[in-house]
XYZ file of C-alpha atoms in Angstrom:
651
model
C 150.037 23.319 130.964
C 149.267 24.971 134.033
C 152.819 25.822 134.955
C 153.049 27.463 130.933
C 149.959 29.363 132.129
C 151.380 31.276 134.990
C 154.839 31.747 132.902
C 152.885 33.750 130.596
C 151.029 35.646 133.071
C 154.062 36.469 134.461
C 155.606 37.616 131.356
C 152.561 39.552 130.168
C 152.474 41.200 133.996
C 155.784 42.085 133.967
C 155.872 43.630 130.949
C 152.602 45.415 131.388
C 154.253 47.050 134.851
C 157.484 48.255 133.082
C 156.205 49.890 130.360
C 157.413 53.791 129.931
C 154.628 55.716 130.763
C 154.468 59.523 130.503
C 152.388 61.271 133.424
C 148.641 62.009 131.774
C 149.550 66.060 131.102
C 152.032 64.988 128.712
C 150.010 64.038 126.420
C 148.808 65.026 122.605
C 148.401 68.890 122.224
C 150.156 69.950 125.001
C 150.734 73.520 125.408
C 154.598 73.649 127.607
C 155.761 76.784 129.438
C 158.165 78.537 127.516
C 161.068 80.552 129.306
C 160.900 78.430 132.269
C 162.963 74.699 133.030
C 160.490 71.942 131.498
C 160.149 69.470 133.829
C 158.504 65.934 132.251
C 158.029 63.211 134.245
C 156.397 59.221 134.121
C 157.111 55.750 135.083
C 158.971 52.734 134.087
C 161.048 49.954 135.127
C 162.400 50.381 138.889
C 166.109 51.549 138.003
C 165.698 51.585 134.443
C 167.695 54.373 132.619
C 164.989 56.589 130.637
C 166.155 59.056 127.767
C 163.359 61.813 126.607
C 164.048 63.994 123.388
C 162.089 67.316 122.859
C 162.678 70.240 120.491
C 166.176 68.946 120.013
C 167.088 68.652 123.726
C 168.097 65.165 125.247
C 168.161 64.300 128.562
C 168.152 60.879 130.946
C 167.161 60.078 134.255
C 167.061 57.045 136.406
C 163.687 55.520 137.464
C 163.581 55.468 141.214
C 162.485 52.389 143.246
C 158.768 53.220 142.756
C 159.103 53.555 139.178
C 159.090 57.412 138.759
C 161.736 59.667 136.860
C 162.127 63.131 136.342
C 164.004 65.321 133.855
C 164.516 68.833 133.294
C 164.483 70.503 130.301
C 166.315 74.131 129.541
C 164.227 77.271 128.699
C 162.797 77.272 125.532
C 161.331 79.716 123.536
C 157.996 79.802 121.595
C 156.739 77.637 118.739
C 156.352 73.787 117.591
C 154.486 71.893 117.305
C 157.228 69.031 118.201
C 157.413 65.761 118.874
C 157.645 64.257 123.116
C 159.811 61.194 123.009
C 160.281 59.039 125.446
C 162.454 55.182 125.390
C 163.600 52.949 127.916
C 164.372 48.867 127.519
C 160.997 48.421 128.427
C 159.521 50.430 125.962
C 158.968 53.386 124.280
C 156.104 56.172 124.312
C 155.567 59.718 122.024
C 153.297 62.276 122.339
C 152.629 64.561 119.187
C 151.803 68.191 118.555
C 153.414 69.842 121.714
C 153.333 73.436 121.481
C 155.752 76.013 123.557
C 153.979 78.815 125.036
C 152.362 80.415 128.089
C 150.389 78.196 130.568
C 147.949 79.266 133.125
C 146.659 77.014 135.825
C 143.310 77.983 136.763
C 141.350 76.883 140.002
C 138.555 77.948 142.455
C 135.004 76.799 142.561
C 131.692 77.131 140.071
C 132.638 80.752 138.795
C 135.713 79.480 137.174
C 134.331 76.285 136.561
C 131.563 77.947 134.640
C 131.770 76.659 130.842
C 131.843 79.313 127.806
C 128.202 77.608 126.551
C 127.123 79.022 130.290
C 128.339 82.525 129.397
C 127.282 85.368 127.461
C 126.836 84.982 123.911
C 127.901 81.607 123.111
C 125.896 81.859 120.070
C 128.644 84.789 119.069
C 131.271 83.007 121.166
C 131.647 80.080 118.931
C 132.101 81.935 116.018
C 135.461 83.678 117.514
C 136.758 80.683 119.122
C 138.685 78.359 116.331
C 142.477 79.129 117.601
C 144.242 76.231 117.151
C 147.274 77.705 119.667
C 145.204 77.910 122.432
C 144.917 74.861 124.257
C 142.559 73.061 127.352
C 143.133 70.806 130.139
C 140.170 69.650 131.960
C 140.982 67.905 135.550
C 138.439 65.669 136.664
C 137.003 65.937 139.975
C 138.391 63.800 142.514
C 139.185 64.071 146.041
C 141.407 61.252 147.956
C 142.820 60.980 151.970
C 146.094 60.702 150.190
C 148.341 62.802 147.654
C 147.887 60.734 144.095
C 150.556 60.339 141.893
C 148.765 60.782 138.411
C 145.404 61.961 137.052
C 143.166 59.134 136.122
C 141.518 60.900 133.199
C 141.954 64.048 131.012
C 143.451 65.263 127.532
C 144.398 68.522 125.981
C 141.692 69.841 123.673
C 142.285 72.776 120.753
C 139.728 75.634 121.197
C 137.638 75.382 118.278
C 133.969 75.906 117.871
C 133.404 72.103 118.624
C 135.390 72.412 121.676
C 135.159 75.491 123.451
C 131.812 75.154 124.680
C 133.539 72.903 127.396
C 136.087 75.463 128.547
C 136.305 77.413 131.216
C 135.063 80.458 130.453
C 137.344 83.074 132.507
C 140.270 80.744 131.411
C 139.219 80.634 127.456
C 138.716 84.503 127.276
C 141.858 85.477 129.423
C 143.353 82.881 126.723
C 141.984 84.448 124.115
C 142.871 87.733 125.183
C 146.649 87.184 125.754
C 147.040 85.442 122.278
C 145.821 87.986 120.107
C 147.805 90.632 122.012
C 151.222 88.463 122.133
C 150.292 85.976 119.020
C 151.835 82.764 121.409
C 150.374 79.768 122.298
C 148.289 79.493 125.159
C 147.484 76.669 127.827
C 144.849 76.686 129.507
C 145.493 74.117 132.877
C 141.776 73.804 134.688
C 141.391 72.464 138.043
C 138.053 73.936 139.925
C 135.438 72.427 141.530
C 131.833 74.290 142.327
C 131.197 74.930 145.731
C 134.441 74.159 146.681
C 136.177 75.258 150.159
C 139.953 76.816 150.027
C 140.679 74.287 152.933
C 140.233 71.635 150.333
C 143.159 73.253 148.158
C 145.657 73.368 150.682
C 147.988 70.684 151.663
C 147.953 69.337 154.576
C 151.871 70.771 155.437
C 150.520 73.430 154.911
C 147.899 73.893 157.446
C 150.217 72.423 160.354
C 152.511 75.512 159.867
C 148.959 77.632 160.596
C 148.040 78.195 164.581
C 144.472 78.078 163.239
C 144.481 75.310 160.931
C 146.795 72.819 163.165
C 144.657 71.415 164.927
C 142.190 70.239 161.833
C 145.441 69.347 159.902
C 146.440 67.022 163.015
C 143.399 65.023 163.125
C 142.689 64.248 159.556
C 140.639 61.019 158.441
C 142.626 58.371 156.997
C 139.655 56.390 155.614
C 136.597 57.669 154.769
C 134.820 55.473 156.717
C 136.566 58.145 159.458
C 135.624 61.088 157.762
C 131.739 60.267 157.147
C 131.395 59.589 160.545
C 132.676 63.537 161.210
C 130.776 64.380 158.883
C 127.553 63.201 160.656
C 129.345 64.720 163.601
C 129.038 67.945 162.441
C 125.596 67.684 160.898
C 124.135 67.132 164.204
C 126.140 70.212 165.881
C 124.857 72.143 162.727
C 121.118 71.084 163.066
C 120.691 70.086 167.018
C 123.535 72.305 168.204
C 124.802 69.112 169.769
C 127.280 66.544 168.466
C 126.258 64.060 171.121
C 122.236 63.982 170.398
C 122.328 61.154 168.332
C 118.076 60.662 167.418
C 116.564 57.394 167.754
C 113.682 55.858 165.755
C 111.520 56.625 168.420
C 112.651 60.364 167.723
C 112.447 60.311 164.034
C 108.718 59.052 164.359
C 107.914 62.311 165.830
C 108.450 63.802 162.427
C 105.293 62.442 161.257
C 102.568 62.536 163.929
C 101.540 66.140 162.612
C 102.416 68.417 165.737
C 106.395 68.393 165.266
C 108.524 71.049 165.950
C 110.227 71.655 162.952
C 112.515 74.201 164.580
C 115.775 73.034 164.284
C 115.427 71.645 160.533
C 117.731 73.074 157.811
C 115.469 75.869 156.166
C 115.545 76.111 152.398
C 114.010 78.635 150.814
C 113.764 76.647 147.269
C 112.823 72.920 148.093
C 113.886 71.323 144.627
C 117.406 70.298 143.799
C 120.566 68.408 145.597
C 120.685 68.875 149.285
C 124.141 69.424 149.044
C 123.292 72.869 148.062
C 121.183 73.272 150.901
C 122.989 73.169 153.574
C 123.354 69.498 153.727
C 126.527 68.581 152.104
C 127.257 64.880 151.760
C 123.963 63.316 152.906
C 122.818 60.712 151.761
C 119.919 58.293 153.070
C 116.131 58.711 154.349
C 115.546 62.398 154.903
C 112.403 64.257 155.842
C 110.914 67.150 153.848
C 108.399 69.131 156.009
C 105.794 72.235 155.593
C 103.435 73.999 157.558
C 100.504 75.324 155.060
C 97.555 77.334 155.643
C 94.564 75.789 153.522
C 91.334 77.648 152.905
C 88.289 76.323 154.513
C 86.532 75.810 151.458
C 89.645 73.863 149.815
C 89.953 71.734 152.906
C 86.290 70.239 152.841
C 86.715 69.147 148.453
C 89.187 66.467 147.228
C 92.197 68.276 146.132
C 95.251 67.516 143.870
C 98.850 67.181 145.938
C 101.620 67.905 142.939
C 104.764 67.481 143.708
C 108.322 67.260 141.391
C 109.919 63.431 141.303
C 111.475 61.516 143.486
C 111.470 58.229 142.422
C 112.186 56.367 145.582
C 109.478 55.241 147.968
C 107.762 58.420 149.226
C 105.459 58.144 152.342
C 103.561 61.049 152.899
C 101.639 62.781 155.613
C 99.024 64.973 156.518
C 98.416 66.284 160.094
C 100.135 62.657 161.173
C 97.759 60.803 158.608
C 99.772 58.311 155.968
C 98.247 59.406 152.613
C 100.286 57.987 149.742
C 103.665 55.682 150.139
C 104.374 54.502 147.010
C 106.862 55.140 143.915
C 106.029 57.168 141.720
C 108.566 58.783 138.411
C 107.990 61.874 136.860
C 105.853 64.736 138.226
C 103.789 63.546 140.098
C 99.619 64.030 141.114
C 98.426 63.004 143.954
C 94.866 62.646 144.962
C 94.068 63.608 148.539
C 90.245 63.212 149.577
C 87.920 65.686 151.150
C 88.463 66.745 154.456
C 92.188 65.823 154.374
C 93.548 69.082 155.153
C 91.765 70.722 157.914
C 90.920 74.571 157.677
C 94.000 76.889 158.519
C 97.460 75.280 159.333
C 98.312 71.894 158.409
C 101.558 69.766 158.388
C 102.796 68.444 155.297
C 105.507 66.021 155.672
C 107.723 63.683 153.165
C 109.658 61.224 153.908
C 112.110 60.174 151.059
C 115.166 58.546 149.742
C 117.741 59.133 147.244
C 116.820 59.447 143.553
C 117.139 55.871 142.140
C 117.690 56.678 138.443
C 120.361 58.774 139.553
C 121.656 57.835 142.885
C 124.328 60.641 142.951
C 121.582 62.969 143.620
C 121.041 61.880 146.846
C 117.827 62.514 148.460
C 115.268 66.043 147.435
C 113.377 66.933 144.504
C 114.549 66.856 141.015
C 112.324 69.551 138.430
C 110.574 73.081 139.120
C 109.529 74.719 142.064
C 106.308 75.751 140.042
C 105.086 71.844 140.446
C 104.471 72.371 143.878
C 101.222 72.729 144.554
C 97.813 72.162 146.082
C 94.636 72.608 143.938
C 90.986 71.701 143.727
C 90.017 72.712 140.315
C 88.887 75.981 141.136
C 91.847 77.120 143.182
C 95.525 76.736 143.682
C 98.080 77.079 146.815
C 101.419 77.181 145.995
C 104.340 74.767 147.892
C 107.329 76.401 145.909
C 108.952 78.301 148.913
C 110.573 77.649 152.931
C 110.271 73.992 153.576
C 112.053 72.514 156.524
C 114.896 69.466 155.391
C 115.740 66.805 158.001
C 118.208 63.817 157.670
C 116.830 60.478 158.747
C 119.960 60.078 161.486
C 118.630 56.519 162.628
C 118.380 55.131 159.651
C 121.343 53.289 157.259
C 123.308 56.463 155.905
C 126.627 57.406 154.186
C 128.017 60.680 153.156
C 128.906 61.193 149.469
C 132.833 61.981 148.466
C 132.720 65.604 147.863
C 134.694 68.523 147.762
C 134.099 69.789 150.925
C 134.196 66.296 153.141
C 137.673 66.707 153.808
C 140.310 69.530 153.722
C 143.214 68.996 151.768
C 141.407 66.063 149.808
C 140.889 67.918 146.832
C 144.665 69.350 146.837
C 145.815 65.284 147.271
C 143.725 64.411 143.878
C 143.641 67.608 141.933
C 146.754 69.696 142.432
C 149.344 67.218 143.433
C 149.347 65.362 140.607
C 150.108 69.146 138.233
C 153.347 69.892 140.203
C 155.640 70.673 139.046
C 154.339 70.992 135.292
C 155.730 74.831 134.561
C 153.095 77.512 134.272
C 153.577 81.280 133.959
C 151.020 82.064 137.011
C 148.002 80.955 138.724
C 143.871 82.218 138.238
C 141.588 81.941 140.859
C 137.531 82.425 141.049
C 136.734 81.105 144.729
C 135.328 82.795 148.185
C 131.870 82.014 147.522
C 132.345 79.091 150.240
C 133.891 80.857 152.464
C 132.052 84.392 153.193
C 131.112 82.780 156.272
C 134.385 82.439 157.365
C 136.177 85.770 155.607
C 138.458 86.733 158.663
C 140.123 83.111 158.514
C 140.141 83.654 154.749
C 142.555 86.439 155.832
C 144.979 83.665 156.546
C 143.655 81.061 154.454
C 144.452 82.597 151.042
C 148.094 83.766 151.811
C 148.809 80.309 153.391
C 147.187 78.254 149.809
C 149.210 80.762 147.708
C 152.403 80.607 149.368
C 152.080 77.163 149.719
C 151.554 76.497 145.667
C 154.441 78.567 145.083
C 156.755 76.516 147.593
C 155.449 73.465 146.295
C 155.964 74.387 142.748
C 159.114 76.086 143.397
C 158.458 78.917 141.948
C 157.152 82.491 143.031
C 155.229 82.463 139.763
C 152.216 85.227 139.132
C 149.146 85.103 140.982
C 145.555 86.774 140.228
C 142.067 86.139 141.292
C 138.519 88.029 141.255
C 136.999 89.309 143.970
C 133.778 88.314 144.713
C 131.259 89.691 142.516
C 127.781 90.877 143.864
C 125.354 88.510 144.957
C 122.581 88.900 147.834
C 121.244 91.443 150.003
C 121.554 94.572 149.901
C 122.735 95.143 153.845
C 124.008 98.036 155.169
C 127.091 98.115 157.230
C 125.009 98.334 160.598
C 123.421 94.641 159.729
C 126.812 93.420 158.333
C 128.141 91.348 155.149
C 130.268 88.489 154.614
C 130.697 88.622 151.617
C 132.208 92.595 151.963
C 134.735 91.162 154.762
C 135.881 88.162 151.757
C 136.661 91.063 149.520
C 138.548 93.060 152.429
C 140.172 89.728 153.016
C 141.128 89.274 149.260
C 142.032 93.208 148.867
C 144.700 92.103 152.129
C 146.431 89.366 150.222
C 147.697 92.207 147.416
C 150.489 92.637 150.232
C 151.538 89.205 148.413
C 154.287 90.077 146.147
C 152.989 89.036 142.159
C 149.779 89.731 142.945
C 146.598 90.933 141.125
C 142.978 90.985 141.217
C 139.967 92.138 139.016
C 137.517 94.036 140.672
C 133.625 92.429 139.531
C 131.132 93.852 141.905
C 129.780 96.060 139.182
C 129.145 93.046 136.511
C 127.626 90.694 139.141
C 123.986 89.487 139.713
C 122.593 90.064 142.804
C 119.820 87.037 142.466
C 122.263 84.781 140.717
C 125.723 83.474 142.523
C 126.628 82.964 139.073
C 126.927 85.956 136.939
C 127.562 85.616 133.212
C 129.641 88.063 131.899
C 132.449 86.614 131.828
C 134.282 88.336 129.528
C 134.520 91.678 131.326
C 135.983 89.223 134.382
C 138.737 87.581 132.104
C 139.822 91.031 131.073
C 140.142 92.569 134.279
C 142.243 89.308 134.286
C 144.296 89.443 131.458
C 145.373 93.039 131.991
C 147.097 91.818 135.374
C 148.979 89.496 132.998
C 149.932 91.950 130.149
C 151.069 94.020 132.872
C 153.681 92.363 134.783
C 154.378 89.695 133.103
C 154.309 90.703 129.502
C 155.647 94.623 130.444
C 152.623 96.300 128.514
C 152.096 100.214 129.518
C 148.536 99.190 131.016
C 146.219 100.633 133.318
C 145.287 97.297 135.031
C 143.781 97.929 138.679
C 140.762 99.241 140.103
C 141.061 101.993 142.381
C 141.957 101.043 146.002
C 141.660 102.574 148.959
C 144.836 104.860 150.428
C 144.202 107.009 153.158
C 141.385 108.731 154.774
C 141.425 112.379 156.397
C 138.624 113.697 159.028
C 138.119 117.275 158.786
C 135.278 118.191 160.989
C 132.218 117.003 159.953
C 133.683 115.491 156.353
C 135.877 112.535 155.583
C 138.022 112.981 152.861
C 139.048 109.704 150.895
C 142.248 108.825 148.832
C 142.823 105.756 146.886
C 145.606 104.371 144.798
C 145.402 103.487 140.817
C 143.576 106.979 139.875
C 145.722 107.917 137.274
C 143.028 108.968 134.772
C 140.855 110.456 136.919
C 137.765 109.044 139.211
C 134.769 109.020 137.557
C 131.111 108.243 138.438
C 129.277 105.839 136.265
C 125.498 107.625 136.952
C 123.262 109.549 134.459
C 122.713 112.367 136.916
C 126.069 112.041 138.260
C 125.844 111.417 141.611
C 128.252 109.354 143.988
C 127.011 106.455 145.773
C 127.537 103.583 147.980
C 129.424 105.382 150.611
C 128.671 104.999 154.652
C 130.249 107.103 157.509
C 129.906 106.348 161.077
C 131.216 108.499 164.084
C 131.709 106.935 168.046
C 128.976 105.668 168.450
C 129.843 103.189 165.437
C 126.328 103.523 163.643
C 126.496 103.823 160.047
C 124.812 106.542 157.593
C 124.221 106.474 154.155
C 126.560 109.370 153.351
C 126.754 112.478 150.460
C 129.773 112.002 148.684
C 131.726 113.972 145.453
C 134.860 113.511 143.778
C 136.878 116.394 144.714
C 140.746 117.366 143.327
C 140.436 113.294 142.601
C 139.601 112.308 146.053
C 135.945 111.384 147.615
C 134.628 114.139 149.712
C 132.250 111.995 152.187
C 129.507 113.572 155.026
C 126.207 112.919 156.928
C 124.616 116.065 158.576
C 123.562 112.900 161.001
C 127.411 112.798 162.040
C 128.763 115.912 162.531
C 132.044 114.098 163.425
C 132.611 110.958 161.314
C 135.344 108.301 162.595
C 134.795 105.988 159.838
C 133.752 105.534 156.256
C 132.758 102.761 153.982
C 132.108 102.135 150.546
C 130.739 99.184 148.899
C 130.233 97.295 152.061
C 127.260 94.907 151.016
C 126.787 91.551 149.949
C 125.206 93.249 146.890
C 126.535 96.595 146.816
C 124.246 97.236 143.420
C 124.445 101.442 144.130
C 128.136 101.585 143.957
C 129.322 103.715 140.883
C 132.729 105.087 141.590
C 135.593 103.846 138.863
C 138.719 105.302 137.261
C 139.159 106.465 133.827
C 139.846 103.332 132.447
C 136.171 102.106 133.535
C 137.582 99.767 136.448
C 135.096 99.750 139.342
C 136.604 101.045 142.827
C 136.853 97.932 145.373
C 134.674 97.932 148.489
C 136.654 98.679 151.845
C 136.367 100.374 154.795
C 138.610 102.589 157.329
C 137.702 101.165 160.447
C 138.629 97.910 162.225
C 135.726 96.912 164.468
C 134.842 93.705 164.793
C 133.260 91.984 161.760
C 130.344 89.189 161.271
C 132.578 86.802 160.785
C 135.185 87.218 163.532
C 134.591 84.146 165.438
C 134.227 81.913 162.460
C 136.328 78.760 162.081
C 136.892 76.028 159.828
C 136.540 72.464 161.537
């Protein structure tokens, strides 16, 4: 009996491990590239012969000795749907309702990621989204040490009202766009990740043929074990400026006795949500939460109410070095404190806490609203909601989550690899966010992922991305701005041939890193797209800079793409956003006027200007100079010196 047992199980595993298998994109509702080869590729039997019928084109391929075949289909045109088929001896597979269209793969972090029920007017946006020939892939996140063969998970979905709320947003409305202007079907192939790094979309190849990026490529992790332990490498540099200070207990207890120096702890400025958005990526463990607070002496001498938002692991908390509460506690929750607590004037609050045990892929922090943070006695209320101090609990037991940003090239391995080569008219990208701090290396960065894509996929197919959008402070260009030198660094990469990008710094949201209008963004998009590759007579780029001319004490400014006209978007008509510097390299808010359609630009404060800018903030909210066809101008500047983020690298 036993020996009729493992017969079976043979049988049944053998069988199980030779049946055809399609690779997971080929699957029901598939939008394929028209115009282009159609490769379509699986797995059977080692050496099995595999034939695969589509649209009324055969072809065969042998399995290799992992398994995998390939087979190319000639061009086809527009239409379906049709039938995928797919038969070997071992078995056979279909998929159903395959349309042939245009596909777009598009990537980056949160701002493509953003969903169409996050955008404007979703309400509205349902209503006008029930287009059965426009099609979405979601890929999962993932990130591996390794490339991956297939996608785990993930299915096409038809943009309906049910469905769209789930879609991209940029991709659905650039979708949408192209559709009712060329009436084919549409595919919409989404691969982002929020907060995500462009090291982590670029193979590792890749970054060995970069001087910069060598030296990371050459000393990847090959377990993760590896890679959380530089992880907690470069945590420490980050918060002790050393990678060999290594606290002990003895150190950590410090923390508590109510006279620590909380100097060197990550500074937050909101102290509720994921620490990975605070600076501490990955971490997860004990941590420390810590506050210096200046209490009233009449509140300090009552009993008083400590409110704080959950955390539902043990919390042990002090005052001024005293152990008040350590206990669990779900929900919002109240603490009572008795009289004389808190002393009169400064006091140390400190938290020590764990990861969230309801959900554990939190990690450690606060889970709620800054507004329950707070100190009261009935009569009177001090707030907690702002600039606490975060620590990791080093000498404790602690791992690092598997996140996008652990590893470069890990989310290329899991996410990208397994798309090539599935044909796609071009590529959209929404990142940069993640990398302002780094823009000049972005200068190198971007090129190198794009090139590299196209190599990979073998084809030099269309690429467009935003530039970053408005977000933060309001600096001038004597202060400096990473985020202007990631737009100079994405207005570089147009020397890229099949290149395009939509100008956004007019439509962002300078207290939100996630503006959303995302509409305006897909069709600064889609005219890229309707341009070169569908030959439409379209204005579709923002003015650019050209050329500048000093005459005496004025700088006179050309740019490229003006063919209407420049305009200034301002009810009394005045030009702003423009600097202009002379020797000495100190900027000036400048006077500037569209002359003969070029910017006339002057300071009485520099009688002779060397150098102008325009738009060079993180937020540049002033700036109001567009062409005719109501595209905003893109920051830039004519000068080279040395930027913020010069001596930035990625390690």
């Amino acid at each position: 009996m036993k020996r009729i047992l493992v017969f079976l199980f043979l049988i049944f595993s053998t069988s199980a491990f030779s049946q055809i298998k399609l690779a997971r994109l080929f699957s029901d509702h598939a939008v394929l590239q028209r115009q282009k080869p159609v490769p379509v590729w699986g797995w059977a039997k080692s050496g099995e012969k595999v034939t695969v019928t589509l649209a009324g084109q055969t072809q065969s391929a042998k399995a290799d000795l992992d398994g995998k075949w390939m087979v190319k289909f000639t061009p086809l045109e527009a239409g379906g749907p049709h039938t995928l088929t797919v038969s070997a001896k071992s078995g056979k597979a279909a998929v159903n309702d395959i349309l042939i269209g245009e596909v777009w793969l598009c990537s980056g972090q949160s701002n493509m990621e953003w969903s169409v029920s996050q955008a404007n007017n979703f309400i509205e946006e349902k209503k006008n989204a029930d287009f059965p020939q426009i099609r979405h892939f979601k890929v999962e996140h993932m990130v591996t040490l390794a490339p991956e063969k297939d996608l785990e998970k993930g299915e096409w979905k038809v943009a309906s009202a049910e469905n769209v709320g789930n879609f991209t947003a940029i991709g659905f409305f650039f979708a949408r766009e192209l559709y009712q202007k060329l009436n084919i079907p549409i595919g919409i192939l989404h691969s982002s990740w929020g907060g995500s790094q462009i090291e982590g979309w670029i193979s590792k190849e890749a970054m060995q043929s970069n001087d910069e990026l060598k030296g990371y490529a050459q000393n990847l992790p090959k377990t993760w074990e590896e890679a959380d332990l530089i992880m907690d490498k470069k945590l420490r540099k980050q918060l002790f400026k050393s990678v060999s200070y290594n606290p002990a207990i003895a150190d950590e207890q410090k923390y508590i006795t109510g006279t620590a120096d909380f100097s060197t702890w990550q500074n937050t400025a909101d102290p509720v949500g994921q620490w990975d958005w605070k600076g501490l990526m990955g971490f997860r463990g004990q941590g420390f939460m810590a506050k210096n607070i200046e209490i009233p002496a009449d509140m300090a001498a009552k009993p008083t109410t400590l409110s704080l938002p959950e955390n539902d692991s043990k919390n042990d908390i002090y005052i001024n070095g005293k152990l008040v509460s350590s206990e669990i506690l779900k929900g919002t929750r109240k603490i009572s404190i008795p009289a004389d607590t808190w002393k009169s004037g400064e006091n140390q609050l400190v938290i020590k806490l764990g990861n969230l045990v309801a959900t554990p892929w939190f990690g450690p922090g606060l889970m709620g609203k800054a507004s329950d943070l707070y100190i009261e006695d009935g009569f009177q209320k001090v707030s907690l909601a702002a600039d606490w101090k975060l620590m990791p609990a080093f000498a404790e037991k602690h791992e690092y989550a598997h996140l996008m940003n652990n590893v470069g090239t890990s989310i290329y391995n899991a996410m990208i690899v397994p798309l090539i080569p599935f044909a796609i008219r071009g590529s959209l990208w929404y990142q940069g966010e993640s990398n302002a701090g780094r823009a000049y290396q972005y200068r190198q960065a971007f090129p190198l992922m794009i090139n590299d894509w196209r190599k990979l996929w073998n084809d030099p197919f269309s690429f467009y991305w935003v530039q970053l959008s408005s977000f933060g402070a309001y600096n001038d260009s004597n202060k400096g701005s990473g985020w202007a030198e990631l737009r100079e660094a994405q207005n570089m990469t147009l020397s890229l041939p099949k290149t395009g990008m939509a100008v956004t710094t007019d439509i962002g949201n300078p207290k939100d890193i996630h503006p959303t209008n995302k509409q305006d963004v897909a069709h600064r998009l889609a005219v890229n797209a309707l341009k070169f590759d569908y030959g439409q007579n379209i204005v579709y780029s923002s003015p650019l800079y050209d050329q500048v001319k000093f005459d005496n004490d004025k700088a006179i400014v050309s740019f490229k793409h003006t063919e209407g006209g420049l305009i200034v978007k301002d009810k009394f008509g005045y030009l702003k956003g423009f600097e202009i510097a002379g020797d000495d390299k100190v900027f000036y808010y400048a006077k500037a006027e569209i002359v003969n359609n070029q910017v006339v630009v002057w300071n009485p404060k520099v009688p002779k200007p060397v150098a102008v800018r325009y738009a060079w903030a993180d937020s540049p909210e002033d700036a109001n100079l567009f062409n005719a066809e109501g595209f905003p101008a893109s920051g830039f500047r004519t000068d080279d010196w040395p930027g913020i983020t010069a001596k930035s690298q990625f390690e």
